[in-house]
mmCIF file of C-alpha atoms in Angstrom:
data_model
loop_
_atom_site.group_PDB
_atom_site.id
_atom_site.type_symbol
_atom_site.label_atom_id
_atom_site.label_comp_id
_atom_site.label_asym_id
_atom_site.label_seq_id
_atom_site.Cartn_x
_atom_site.Cartn_y
_atom_site.Cartn_z
ATOM 1 C CA ILE A 1 187.855 71.623 -9.443
ATOM 2 C CA ILE A 2 189.191 70.390 -5.910
ATOM 3 C CA LEU A 3 187.072 67.369 -5.206
ATOM 4 C CA GLY A 4 188.823 67.021 -1.632
ATOM 5 C CA LEU A 5 189.537 63.456 -2.210
ATOM 6 C CA GLU A 6 192.790 61.673 -0.595
ATOM 7 C CA PRO A 7 194.914 60.291 -3.516
ATOM 8 C CA THR A 8 193.861 56.722 -2.881
ATOM 9 C CA LEU A 9 190.404 57.741 -2.787
ATOM 10 C CA ALA A 10 191.227 60.143 -5.747
ATOM 11 C CA ILE A 11 192.971 56.961 -8.126
ATOM 12 C CA LEU A 12 189.588 54.825 -7.239
ATOM 13 C CA LEU A 13 187.374 57.103 -8.441
ATOM 14 C CA ALA A 14 189.591 57.162 -12.046
ATOM 15 C CA LEU A 15 189.883 53.499 -11.902
ATOM 16 C CA THR A 16 186.077 53.184 -11.320
ATOM 17 C CA LEU A 17 185.236 56.423 -13.987
ATOM 18 C CA VAL A 18 187.675 53.799 -16.538
ATOM 19 C CA VAL A 19 185.417 50.479 -15.955
ATOM 20 C CA SER A 20 182.566 52.168 -16.026
ATOM 21 C CA ILE A 21 183.147 53.744 -19.280
ATOM 22 C CA VAL A 22 184.723 50.210 -21.094
ATOM 23 C CA THR A 23 181.489 48.645 -19.368
ATOM 24 C CA PHE A 24 178.894 50.829 -21.068
ATOM 25 C CA ALA A 25 181.375 51.467 -23.913
ATOM 26 C CA LEU A 26 181.207 47.413 -24.951
ATOM 27 C CA GLU A 27 177.441 45.740 -25.895
ATOM 28 C CA ARG A 28 177.490 43.150 -23.880
ATOM 29 C CA THR A 29 178.921 42.708 -20.340
ATOM 30 C CA ASN A 30 180.534 39.704 -19.062
ATOM 31 C CA ILE A 31 181.133 38.103 -15.605
ATOM 32 C CA LEU A 32 184.708 39.158 -15.635
ATOM 33 C CA LEU A 33 183.446 43.274 -15.702
ATOM 34 C CA GLY A 34 180.592 42.864 -12.921
ATOM 35 C CA ALA A 35 183.353 40.830 -10.896
ATOM 36 C CA VAL A 36 186.226 44.324 -11.179
ATOM 37 C CA HIS A 37 182.972 46.431 -10.517
ATOM 38 C CA VAL A 38 182.602 44.183 -7.257
ATOM 39 C CA LEU A 39 185.992 44.176 -5.928
ATOM 40 C CA LEU A 40 186.199 47.823 -6.741
ATOM 41 C CA PHE A 41 183.123 48.209 -4.663
ATOM 42 C CA LEU A 42 184.927 46.066 -1.904
ATOM 43 C CA ALA A 43 187.530 48.134 -2.028
ATOM 44 C CA TYR A 44 186.149 51.457 -1.521
ATOM 45 C CA LEU A 45 184.345 50.196 1.451
ATOM 46 C CA MET A 46 187.949 48.821 2.987
ATOM 47 C CA LEU A 47 189.052 52.846 2.379
ATOM 48 C CA ILE A 48 185.923 54.188 4.216
ATOM 49 C CA PHE A 49 186.477 52.102 7.455
ATOM 50 C CA ALA A 50 190.295 51.974 7.570
ATOM 51 C CA ASN A 51 190.112 55.748 7.721
#
């Protein structure tokens, strides 16, 4: 499967998948995992507007 992503966006996608798996594997979430999700989202927005 070819997604047609730049390498930076592919890394961001992989990080998002890993963080999501960790979040859903735990019984309870905490503020740190929420902050990681927000930071990944902000990095994604930054990369969208940088291109």
